[in-house]
mmCIF file of C-alpha atoms in Angstrom:
data_model
loop_
_atom_site.group_PDB
_atom_site.id
_atom_site.type_symbol
_atom_site.label_atom_id
_atom_site.label_comp_id
_atom_site.label_asym_id
_atom_site.label_seq_id
_atom_site.Cartn_x
_atom_site.Cartn_y
_atom_site.Cartn_z
ATOM 1 C CA MET A 1 -20.791 -26.002 4.686
ATOM 2 C CA SER A 2 -22.519 -24.888 1.434
ATOM 3 C CA ALA A 3 -21.070 -22.280 -0.751
ATOM 4 C CA LEU A 4 -24.006 -20.060 0.463
ATOM 5 C CA ASP A 5 -22.076 -20.087 4.211
ATOM 6 C CA PRO A 6 -22.324 -16.249 4.964
ATOM 7 C CA LEU A 7 -19.069 -16.369 5.947
ATOM 8 C CA PHE A 8 -17.524 -17.722 2.733
ATOM 9 C CA THR A 9 -19.692 -15.146 1.031
ATOM 10 C CA TYR A 10 -18.009 -12.648 3.163
ATOM 11 C CA LEU A 11 -14.698 -13.341 3.020
ATOM 12 C CA LEU A 12 -14.631 -14.086 -0.675
ATOM 13 C CA ARG A 13 -16.154 -10.354 -0.828
ATOM 14 C CA LEU A 14 -13.407 -8.915 1.226
ATOM 15 C CA GLY A 15 -10.461 -10.887 -0.573
ATOM 16 C CA ASP A 16 -11.849 -10.265 -4.033
ATOM 17 C CA ASP A 17 -11.648 -6.707 -3.126
ATOM 18 C CA ASN A 18 -7.922 -7.226 -2.401
ATOM 19 C CA LEU A 19 -7.277 -9.571 -5.288
ATOM 20 C CA VAL A 20 -8.615 -7.449 -8.023
ATOM 21 C CA LEU A 21 -6.656 -4.084 -6.790
ATOM 22 C CA ALA A 22 -3.499 -6.084 -6.437
ATOM 23 C CA GLN A 23 -3.833 -7.271 -9.918
ATOM 24 C CA GLN A 24 -4.211 -3.985 -11.469
ATOM 25 C CA LEU A 25 -1.329 -2.591 -9.281
ATOM 26 C CA GLY A 26 0.817 -5.114 -10.218
ATOM 27 C CA ALA A 27 0.534 -3.867 -13.880
ATOM 28 C CA LEU A 28 1.895 -0.737 -12.897
ATOM 29 C CA VAL A 29 5.176 -1.989 -11.509
ATOM 30 C CA SER A 30 7.940 -0.841 -13.722
ATOM 31 C CA THR A 31 5.767 2.038 -14.995
ATOM 32 C CA MET A 32 5.676 4.467 -12.365
ATOM 33 C CA PRO A 33 7.361 7.950 -13.370
ATOM 34 C CA GLU A 34 10.000 7.344 -10.399
ATOM 35 C CA LEU A 35 12.098 4.211 -8.987
ATOM 36 C CA GLU A 36 10.867 5.448 -5.802
ATOM 37 C CA LEU A 37 6.982 5.393 -6.644
ATOM 38 C CA ASP A 38 7.565 2.281 -8.719
ATOM 39 C CA ILE A 39 8.704 0.383 -5.333
ATOM 40 C CA ALA A 40 6.197 2.047 -3.244
ATOM 41 C CA VAL A 41 3.299 0.789 -5.564
ATOM 42 C CA ALA A 42 4.860 -2.525 -5.402
ATOM 43 C CA ASN A 43 5.201 -2.547 -1.933
ATOM 44 C CA VAL A 44 1.237 -1.339 -1.695
ATOM 45 C CA CYS A 45 0.402 -4.204 -4.425
ATOM 46 C CA LEU A 46 2.071 -7.097 -2.186
ATOM 47 C CA ASP A 47 0.270 -5.916 0.817
ATOM 48 C CA HIS A 48 -3.002 -6.253 -1.005
ATOM 49 C CA LEU A 49 -2.123 -9.559 -2.312
ATOM 50 C CA GLY A 50 -1.181 -10.783 1.022
ATOM 51 C CA GLN A 51 -4.434 -9.792 2.438
ATOM 52 C CA ALA A 52 -6.571 -11.357 -0.785
ATOM 53 C CA ARG A 53 -4.338 -15.339 -0.243
ATOM 54 C CA TYR A 54 -5.339 -14.977 3.653
ATOM 55 C CA LEU A 55 -8.939 -14.237 2.857
ATOM 56 C CA LEU A 56 -9.380 -16.729 0.326
ATOM 57 C CA ALA A 57 -7.367 -19.383 1.882
ATOM 58 C CA TYR A 58 -9.780 -19.097 4.820
ATOM 59 C CA ALA A 59 -12.674 -18.953 2.429
ATOM 60 C CA ALA A 60 -11.388 -22.062 0.835
ATOM 61 C CA GLU A 61 -11.223 -23.585 4.509
ATOM 62 C CA VAL A 62 -14.744 -22.485 5.390
ATOM 63 C CA GLU A 63 -16.142 -23.754 2.109
ATOM 64 C CA GLY A 64 -14.757 -27.134 2.750
ATOM 65 C CA GLY A 65 -14.966 -27.993 -0.873
ATOM 66 C CA GLY A 66 -11.931 -29.029 -2.036
ATOM 67 C CA ARG A 67 -11.102 -25.665 -3.707
ATOM 68 C CA ASP A 68 -7.867 -23.827 -2.120
ATOM 69 C CA GLU A 69 -7.248 -20.140 -2.486
ATOM 70 C CA ASP A 70 -5.363 -20.366 -6.474
ATOM 71 C CA HIS A 71 -8.967 -22.374 -7.295
ATOM 72 C CA LEU A 72 -10.875 -19.604 -6.124
ATOM 73 C CA ALA A 73 -8.514 -16.759 -7.672
ATOM 74 C CA MET A 74 -8.320 -18.206 -10.935
ATOM 75 C CA LEU A 75 -11.200 -20.325 -11.833
ATOM 76 C CA ARG A 76 -14.050 -18.303 -11.043
ATOM 77 C CA ASP A 77 -15.590 -16.147 -13.977
ATOM 78 C CA GLU A 78 -16.791 -12.903 -13.655
ATOM 79 C CA ARG A 79 -20.040 -13.438 -12.239
ATOM 80 C CA ALA A 80 -18.657 -15.255 -9.166
ATOM 81 C CA PHE A 81 -16.410 -12.416 -8.189
ATOM 82 C CA ARG A 82 -17.464 -10.545 -5.168
ATOM 83 C CA ASN A 83 -15.281 -7.426 -5.301
ATOM 84 C CA ALA A 84 -17.335 -3.976 -4.857
ATOM 85 C CA VAL A 85 -16.574 -2.327 -8.509
ATOM 86 C CA LEU A 86 -14.437 0.277 -7.345
ATOM 87 C CA PHE A 87 -11.707 -2.252 -7.315
ATOM 88 C CA GLU A 88 -12.017 -3.194 -10.535
ATOM 89 C CA GLN A 89 -12.073 0.547 -12.074
ATOM 90 C CA PRO A 90 -8.777 0.829 -14.556
ATOM 91 C CA ASN A 91 -5.591 2.366 -13.612
ATOM 92 C CA GLY A 92 -6.056 5.409 -15.257
ATOM 93 C CA ASP A 93 -3.446 7.927 -15.153
ATOM 94 C CA PHE A 94 -1.276 8.467 -11.911
ATOM 95 C CA ALA A 95 -4.214 10.890 -10.419
ATOM 96 C CA HIS A 96 -6.924 7.795 -11.062
ATOM 97 C CA THR A 97 -4.906 5.051 -9.359
ATOM 98 C CA MET A 98 -4.249 7.374 -6.630
ATOM 99 C CA ALA A 99 -7.743 8.519 -6.294
ATOM 100 C CA ARG A 100 -9.080 4.806 -6.758
ATOM 101 C CA GLN A 101 -6.372 4.182 -3.749
ATOM 102 C CA PHE A 102 -7.473 6.765 -1.547
ATOM 103 C CA PHE A 103 -11.137 6.006 -1.587
ATOM 104 C CA VAL A 104 -10.100 2.320 -0.958
ATOM 105 C CA ASP A 105 -7.572 3.189 1.882
ATOM 106 C CA ALA A 106 -10.472 5.792 3.322
ATOM 107 C CA TYR A 107 -12.741 2.303 3.355
ATOM 108 C CA GLN A 108 -10.411 -0.199 4.275
ATOM 109 C CA VAL A 109 -9.043 1.659 7.591
ATOM 110 C CA PRO A 110 -12.451 1.558 9.416
ATOM 111 C CA LEU A 111 -13.089 -1.890 7.887
ATOM 112 C CA TYR A 112 -9.934 -3.580 9.298
ATOM 113 C CA GLU A 113 -9.788 -1.413 12.454
ATOM 114 C CA GLY A 114 -13.226 -3.286 13.122
ATOM 115 C CA LEU A 115 -12.463 -6.439 11.741
ATOM 116 C CA ALA A 116 -9.177 -6.296 14.522
ATOM 117 C CA THR A 117 -11.859 -6.825 17.677
ATOM 118 C CA SER A 118 -13.737 -9.699 15.138
ATOM 119 C CA ALA A 119 -15.340 -12.799 17.136
ATOM 120 C CA ASP A 120 -13.458 -14.699 14.505
ATOM 121 C CA LEU A 121 -9.992 -14.888 15.464
ATOM 122 C CA ARG A 122 -8.959 -15.849 12.325
ATOM 123 C CA LEU A 123 -10.165 -12.689 10.718
ATOM 124 C CA ALA A 124 -8.885 -10.565 14.007
ATOM 125 C CA THR A 125 -5.404 -11.708 13.267
ATOM 126 C CA MET A 126 -5.384 -10.736 9.823
ATOM 127 C CA ALA A 127 -7.130 -7.428 10.360
ATOM 128 C CA GLN A 128 -4.795 -6.344 12.944
ATOM 129 C CA LYS A 129 -1.842 -6.295 10.488
ATOM 130 C CA ALA A 130 -4.113 -5.136 7.726
ATOM 131 C CA ALA A 131 -4.998 -2.006 9.638
ATOM 132 C CA GLN A 132 -1.619 -1.127 9.834
ATOM 133 C CA GLU A 133 -0.555 -1.651 5.962
ATOM 134 C CA SER A 134 -4.072 0.350 5.474
ATOM 135 C CA ARG A 135 -3.055 3.292 7.722
ATOM 136 C CA TYR A 136 0.276 3.425 5.962
ATOM 137 C CA HIS A 137 -1.479 3.397 2.408
ATOM 138 C CA LEU A 138 -4.003 6.401 3.480
ATOM 139 C CA GLY A 139 -1.189 8.355 4.655
ATOM 140 C CA SER A 140 0.391 8.053 0.904
ATOM 141 C CA SER A 141 -2.694 8.308 -1.284
ATOM 142 C CA SER A 142 -4.597 10.882 0.944
ATOM 143 C CA GLY A 143 -0.805 12.872 0.471
ATOM 144 C CA TRP A 144 -0.891 12.628 -3.105
ATOM 145 C CA VAL A 145 -4.504 13.834 -3.649
ATOM 146 C CA VAL A 146 -3.598 16.884 -1.614
ATOM 147 C CA ARG A 147 -0.423 17.461 -3.430
ATOM 148 C CA LEU A 148 -1.897 16.982 -6.914
ATOM 149 C CA GLY A 149 -5.150 18.693 -6.235
ATOM 150 C CA ASP A 150 -3.416 21.598 -4.602
ATOM 151 C CA GLY A 151 -1.052 21.696 -7.101
ATOM 152 C CA THR A 152 -0.410 22.964 -10.816
ATOM 153 C CA THR A 153 -3.314 23.671 -13.164
ATOM 154 C CA GLN A 154 -3.133 20.598 -15.194
ATOM 155 C CA SER A 155 -2.541 18.417 -11.696
ATOM 156 C CA ARG A 156 -5.502 20.047 -10.367
ATOM 157 C CA ARG A 157 -7.459 19.422 -13.178
ATOM 158 C CA ARG A 158 -6.644 15.678 -13.604
ATOM 159 C CA MET A 159 -6.894 14.937 -9.807
ATOM 160 C CA GLN A 160 -10.675 16.013 -10.097
ATOM 161 C CA ALA A 161 -11.433 14.326 -12.968
ATOM 162 C CA ALA A 162 -10.367 11.543 -11.331
ATOM 163 C CA VAL A 163 -12.467 12.252 -8.149
ATOM 164 C CA ASN A 164 -15.311 12.720 -10.482
ATOM 165 C CA ALA A 165 -14.816 9.652 -12.527
ATOM 166 C CA LEU A 166 -14.445 7.363 -9.522
ATOM 167 C CA TRP A 167 -17.261 8.485 -7.107
ATOM 168 C CA PRO A 168 -19.804 7.070 -8.701
ATOM 169 C CA PHE A 169 -18.479 3.391 -7.438
ATOM 170 C CA THR A 170 -17.802 4.214 -3.735
ATOM 171 C CA ALA A 171 -21.115 3.700 -2.756
ATOM 172 C CA ASP A 172 -20.911 0.042 -3.602
ATOM 173 C CA LEU A 173 -18.152 -0.357 -0.925
ATOM 174 C CA PHE A 174 -21.116 0.215 1.726
ATOM 175 C CA SER A 175 -24.028 -2.479 0.336
ATOM 176 C CA ALA A 176 -24.995 -4.758 2.831
ATOM 177 C CA ASP A 177 -27.560 -7.730 2.610
ATOM 178 C CA GLU A 178 -28.175 -10.940 4.951
ATOM 179 C CA VAL A 179 -24.719 -11.940 4.617
ATOM 180 C CA GLU A 180 -23.254 -8.945 6.672
ATOM 181 C CA SER A 181 -26.190 -8.766 9.107
ATOM 182 C CA VAL A 182 -26.060 -12.486 9.613
ATOM 183 C CA LEU A 183 -22.201 -11.984 10.899
ATOM 184 C CA VAL A 184 -22.874 -8.506 12.227
ATOM 185 C CA ALA A 185 -25.049 -10.235 14.753
ATOM 186 C CA GLU A 186 -22.499 -12.746 15.980
ATOM 187 C CA GLY A 187 -20.035 -10.319 16.054
ATOM 188 C CA ILE A 188 -17.751 -11.799 13.185
ATOM 189 C CA ALA A 189 -18.478 -9.025 10.396
ATOM 190 C CA VAL A 190 -17.891 -4.982 10.369
ATOM 191 C CA ASP A 191 -21.469 -3.374 9.247
ATOM 192 C CA PRO A 192 -20.770 -1.689 6.362
ATOM 193 C CA ALA A 193 -22.915 1.019 7.020
ATOM 194 C CA SER A 194 -20.844 2.057 9.960
ATOM 195 C CA LEU A 195 -17.754 2.570 7.980
ATOM 196 C CA ARG A 196 -19.324 5.521 6.307
ATOM 197 C CA PRO A 197 -18.799 8.157 9.027
ATOM 198 C CA PHE A 198 -15.127 7.649 9.128
ATOM 199 C CA PHE A 199 -14.753 7.422 4.997
ATOM 200 C CA ASP A 200 -17.244 10.728 4.468
ATOM 201 C CA ASP A 201 -15.071 12.588 7.206
ATOM 202 C CA THR A 202 -11.634 11.544 5.636
ATOM 203 C CA VAL A 203 -12.692 12.316 2.215
ATOM 204 C CA ALA A 204 -14.039 15.946 3.087
ATOM 205 C CA ALA A 205 -10.976 16.753 4.896
ATOM 206 C CA VAL A 206 -8.462 15.311 2.405
ATOM 207 C CA LEU A 207 -10.392 16.925 -0.587
ATOM 208 C CA ALA A 208 -10.790 20.143 1.469
ATOM 209 C CA ASP A 209 -7.252 20.149 1.644
ATOM 210 C CA ALA A 210 -6.821 19.489 -2.113
ATOM 211 C CA THR A 211 -9.134 22.040 -3.281
ATOM 212 C CA LEU A 212 -11.251 19.482 -4.864
ATOM 213 C CA VAL A 213 -15.006 18.787 -4.718
ATOM 214 C CA LEU A 214 -17.138 16.052 -5.118
ATOM 215 C CA PRO A 215 -19.494 15.707 -8.102
ATOM 216 C CA SER A 216 -22.762 17.160 -7.771
ATOM 217 C CA ASP A 217 -24.277 13.967 -9.558
ATOM 218 C CA ALA A 218 -25.869 11.549 -7.214
ATOM 219 C CA TYR A 219 -25.233 8.537 -9.434
ATOM 220 C CA GLN A 220 -24.233 5.499 -7.862
ATOM 221 C CA ARG A 221 -23.119 2.002 -9.554
ATOM 222 C CA THR A 222 -23.388 -0.616 -7.390
ATOM 223 C CA GLY A 223 -23.907 -4.725 -7.408
ATOM 224 C CA GLY A 224 -20.523 -5.977 -7.150
ATOM 225 C CA ARG A 225 -21.175 -7.657 -4.346
ATOM 226 C CA GLN A 226 -23.622 -9.858 -6.174
ATOM 227 C CA GLY A 227 -21.722 -10.112 -9.144
ATOM 228 C CA LEU A 228 -22.794 -7.365 -11.237
ATOM 229 C CA HIS A 229 -19.713 -6.005 -12.588
ATOM 230 C CA THR A 230 -18.721 -2.960 -14.514
ATOM 231 C CA GLU A 231 -17.362 -4.421 -18.164
ATOM 232 C CA LEU A 232 -13.827 -3.981 -16.895
ATOM 233 C CA LEU A 233 -13.229 -6.588 -14.702
ATOM 234 C CA GLY A 234 -13.981 -8.850 -17.950
ATOM 235 C CA HIS A 235 -10.856 -7.456 -19.199
ATOM 236 C CA LEU A 236 -8.861 -8.321 -15.709
ATOM 237 C CA LEU A 237 -9.590 -11.789 -15.378
ATOM 238 C CA PRO A 238 -8.570 -13.336 -18.416
ATOM 239 C CA GLU A 239 -5.220 -11.806 -18.094
ATOM 240 C CA MET A 240 -4.798 -12.618 -14.807
ATOM 241 C CA GLN A 241 -6.388 -16.356 -14.935
ATOM 242 C CA SER A 242 -5.083 -17.310 -18.585
ATOM 243 C CA LEU A 243 -1.869 -19.083 -17.153
ATOM 244 C CA TYR A 244 -3.815 -21.006 -14.713
ATOM 245 C CA ARG A 245 -6.239 -21.976 -16.574
ATOM 246 C CA ALA A 246 -4.103 -22.951 -19.341
ATOM 247 C CA HIS A 247 -1.610 -25.251 -16.746
ATOM 248 C CA ARG A 248 -4.115 -26.021 -14.091
ATOM 249 C CA GLY A 249 -2.538 -26.435 -10.913
ATOM 250 C CA VAL A 250 0.627 -24.938 -11.953
ATOM 251 C CA GLN A 251 2.984 -23.277 -9.351
ATOM 252 C CA TRP A 252 5.199 -20.472 -9.887
ATOM 253 C CA MET B 1 32.921 23.395 0.912
ATOM 254 C CA GLN B 2 28.979 23.832 1.062
ATOM 255 C CA HIS B 3 27.399 27.139 0.112
ATOM 256 C CA GLU B 4 24.483 27.913 2.138
ATOM 257 C CA THR B 5 20.950 27.218 0.291
ATOM 258 C CA ALA B 6 17.297 27.742 1.088
ATOM 259 C CA SER B 7 16.097 25.421 3.695
ATOM 260 C CA PRO B 8 17.031 21.740 2.561
ATOM 261 C CA ALA B 9 13.704 20.714 4.183
ATOM 262 C CA THR B 10 11.851 23.383 1.842
ATOM 263 C CA PRO B 11 13.517 23.393 -1.826
ATOM 264 C CA ALA B 12 12.895 25.293 -4.964
ATOM 265 C CA VAL B 13 9.765 24.630 -6.521
ATOM 266 C CA GLY B 14 10.128 21.796 -9.148
ATOM 267 C CA ALA B 15 13.375 20.834 -7.989
ATOM 268 C CA ASN B 16 13.949 17.013 -6.823
ATOM 269 C CA PRO B 17 16.901 16.764 -5.038
ATOM 270 C CA LEU B 18 18.469 13.839 -3.426
ATOM 271 C CA TRP B 19 18.254 12.934 0.088
ATOM 272 C CA GLU B 20 20.724 10.537 1.679
ATOM 273 C CA VAL B 21 18.845 7.918 4.025
ATOM 274 C CA PHE B 22 20.286 6.117 7.533
ATOM 275 C CA VAL B 23 18.197 3.428 8.769
ATOM 276 C CA ARG B 24 18.515 2.063 12.477
ATOM 277 C CA ALA B 25 18.087 -1.804 12.279
ATOM 278 C CA LYS B 26 16.829 -1.854 16.042
ATOM 279 C CA ARG B 27 16.807 -0.035 19.078
ATOM 280 C CA GLY B 28 19.860 0.287 20.855
ATOM 281 C CA LEU B 29 22.022 0.529 17.251
ATOM 282 C CA ASN B 30 23.155 3.602 15.323
ATOM 283 C CA HIS B 31 21.586 4.737 12.582
ATOM 284 C CA VAL B 32 23.606 3.355 9.527
ATOM 285 C CA HIS B 33 23.671 5.113 5.735
ATOM 286 C CA ALA B 34 21.521 2.801 3.423
ATOM 287 C CA GLY B 35 21.103 4.900 -0.060
ATOM 288 C CA SER B 36 19.500 7.823 -0.922
ATOM 289 C CA VAL B 37 16.141 8.875 -2.895
ATOM 290 C CA HIS B 38 15.316 11.679 -4.941
ATOM 291 C CA ALA B 39 12.194 13.720 -3.376
ATOM 292 C CA PRO B 40 10.849 17.232 -4.213
ATOM 293 C CA ASP B 41 10.491 17.595 0.296
ATOM 294 C CA ALA B 42 11.164 16.023 2.988
ATOM 295 C CA ALA B 43 8.066 14.677 3.767
ATOM 296 C CA THR B 44 7.892 12.864 0.542
ATOM 297 C CA ALA B 45 11.565 11.636 1.134
ATOM 298 C CA LEU B 46 10.553 10.201 4.474
ATOM 299 C CA ARG B 47 7.785 8.195 2.552
ATOM 300 C CA HIS B 48 10.054 7.209 -0.133
ATOM 301 C CA ALA B 49 12.991 6.220 2.368
ATOM 302 C CA ARG B 50 10.518 3.852 4.176
ATOM 303 C CA ASP B 51 9.370 2.310 0.771
ATOM 304 C CA VAL B 52 12.651 1.961 -0.737
ATOM 305 C CA TYR B 53 14.737 0.845 1.995
ATOM 306 C CA THR B 54 12.827 -1.138 4.680
ATOM 307 C CA ARG B 55 10.760 -3.451 2.303
ATOM 308 C CA ARG B 56 12.014 -6.456 4.238
ATOM 309 C CA ALA B 57 11.996 -5.367 8.159
ATOM 310 C CA GLU B 58 15.629 -3.518 7.936
ATOM 311 C CA GLY B 59 14.660 -1.070 10.099
ATOM 312 C CA VAL B 60 12.918 0.376 12.931
ATOM 313 C CA SER B 61 13.638 4.313 12.420
ATOM 314 C CA ILE B 62 14.837 6.666 9.583
ATOM 315 C CA TRP B 63 17.216 9.440 9.511
ATOM 316 C CA LEU B 64 17.177 11.880 6.361
ATOM 317 C CA VAL B 65 19.792 14.409 5.825
ATOM 318 C CA ALA B 66 19.424 16.880 2.142
ATOM 319 C CA SER B 67 22.478 15.795 0.467
ATOM 320 C CA THR B 68 23.456 19.307 0.017
ATOM 321 C CA ALA B 69 24.058 19.173 3.835
ATOM 322 C CA ILE B 70 26.560 16.436 3.522
ATOM 323 C CA VAL B 71 30.435 18.254 4.152
ATOM 324 C CA ALA B 72 32.557 15.427 2.888
ATOM 325 C CA SER B 73 36.226 14.591 2.655
ATOM 326 C CA ASP B 74 38.426 14.962 -0.361
ATOM 327 C CA PRO B 75 38.795 11.932 -2.163
ATOM 328 C CA ASP B 76 42.148 12.661 -3.570
ATOM 329 C CA ALA B 77 43.466 13.094 -0.052
ATOM 330 C CA GLN B 78 42.588 9.463 1.118
ATOM 331 C CA GLY B 79 46.181 8.790 1.470
ATOM 332 C CA ASP B 80 47.198 11.434 3.457
ATOM 333 C CA TRP B 81 44.295 11.560 5.565
ATOM 334 C CA PHE B 82 43.473 7.577 6.143
ATOM 335 C CA GLU B 83 46.921 6.672 5.927
ATOM 336 C CA ASP B 84 46.134 3.089 7.576
ATOM 337 C CA ASP B 85 49.784 1.080 8.501
ATOM 338 C CA LYS B 86 49.974 2.670 12.225
ATOM 339 C CA PRO B 87 49.262 -0.965 14.214
ATOM 340 C CA TYR B 88 50.405 0.745 17.471
ATOM 341 C CA ARG B 89 47.374 2.775 17.452
ATOM 342 C CA HIS B 90 44.984 -0.144 17.896
ATOM 343 C CA PRO B 91 44.548 -1.258 21.201
ATOM 344 C CA THR B 92 45.261 -4.693 21.481
ATOM 345 C CA PHE B 93 45.985 -5.512 24.786
ATOM 346 C CA TYR B 94 42.658 -5.959 26.909
ATOM 347 C CA THR B 95 39.734 -8.212 26.120
ATOM 348 C CA VAL B 96 36.478 -7.433 25.482
ATOM 349 C CA SER B 97 33.802 -9.796 27.251
ATOM 350 C CA ASP B 98 31.410 -11.813 25.319
ATOM 351 C CA GLU B 99 28.738 -9.914 26.736
ATOM 352 C CA VAL B 100 29.445 -6.939 25.146
ATOM 353 C CA GLY B 101 27.244 -6.996 21.990
ATOM 354 C CA HIS B 102 27.478 -3.765 20.469
ATOM 355 C CA LEU B 103 31.090 -1.547 21.422
#
C-alpha cells in the first residue's frame, strides 16, 4: 500500500499523539515534587508510549514499505509528524502539565471508547485497553485541575494561566479530513467531531468545579494533522531522535 | 497510645500525612501491607497507592489506613511478647490436604 493509505495516515496521527506526549512526560521523570507523583507521571508516560508503539508498529505493517516502529518514530522529520498540536505543547509548570493531560484525556477517553468497537480488530483490541488507561488518567488529571483551580490564590492563578495557554491548541484534536471520512464510512475510525460533546461537557464540568473559566478569545491553532506544527516540536524531535540517528538501528 | 485527632480522612489544611497501604493480590487472599504513601487526603492517597504499589499487576484491591490510626506493639517488649521457643504450640499431628491452597 502507498503512504497515502488512509489507515496508515490515521494510525500515524493517533500514534504520533502518544509518542510526542510520552517523550514530554518522560522528561519529567525524576523531577516531580513528590515520589508518588514521580511514579505516577512515569506510569502515564509508559501508558502513552505503549499506545504509540502499538499504533506505529501497526502503521508500519499497513504501509508495508519495510519501515518498522522505530524507523517511523526516529527517522521522520517534523513535517512528517501527524500529532495534533496540543501534544507538543511544553511541560511548563505542574499546572501546565496537568492541564495539557486533562485536555488530552477528555479527548482520548471517548476516542478509545469509540475505537473499541471499530471494524478493525487490531485497533479495537488496542483501544479497549487504552480506554481503561485513559479513564484512569482522566480521573487523575481532572482531580489536579480541580485541586489547583479551587486551591490557593497562587495555584488558581497558575492553573487558569495553563488553561488559557493550552486552550488554543484544543480545536486541532477535532480536525478531520478525507482520511477520517473514508475510514468512518468503513466503520474503522471514529469521527473526531463526534468526540466534541464528551470533551466539551467534561471540560465544562471540571472547570466549573475548579472555579476556572475558558478564555473568551476564539483563536485556535490547527494544522498538526497535516504536519504544520508549532515550533516546539522542532526542539523535541532532535532530542528524541539523536541517539537513533547517530546509531542507526540501535536497540536499547 | 494514640491520641484521637481530627478524622484521618480530612487532615488539617497543608498537612501531608502518611498512609499505610494494604494490597490484595487476588480475590480470596487477604490484604497485605505493601508500604506507605504521603498524601494530603484519602482520595489522593488512594491514587498514590495505586500508582506506586500496583504498577506491575500486584493487586486487585487496595485498603488504606491513616498511619496515625495504627496502634503498634512496643518494639522493646519483643522478647516478652513474642518469645517463640514454644514448639508444643504448633499443631503438627495432622496433615493438610494438597487441595487446600490458602489456609
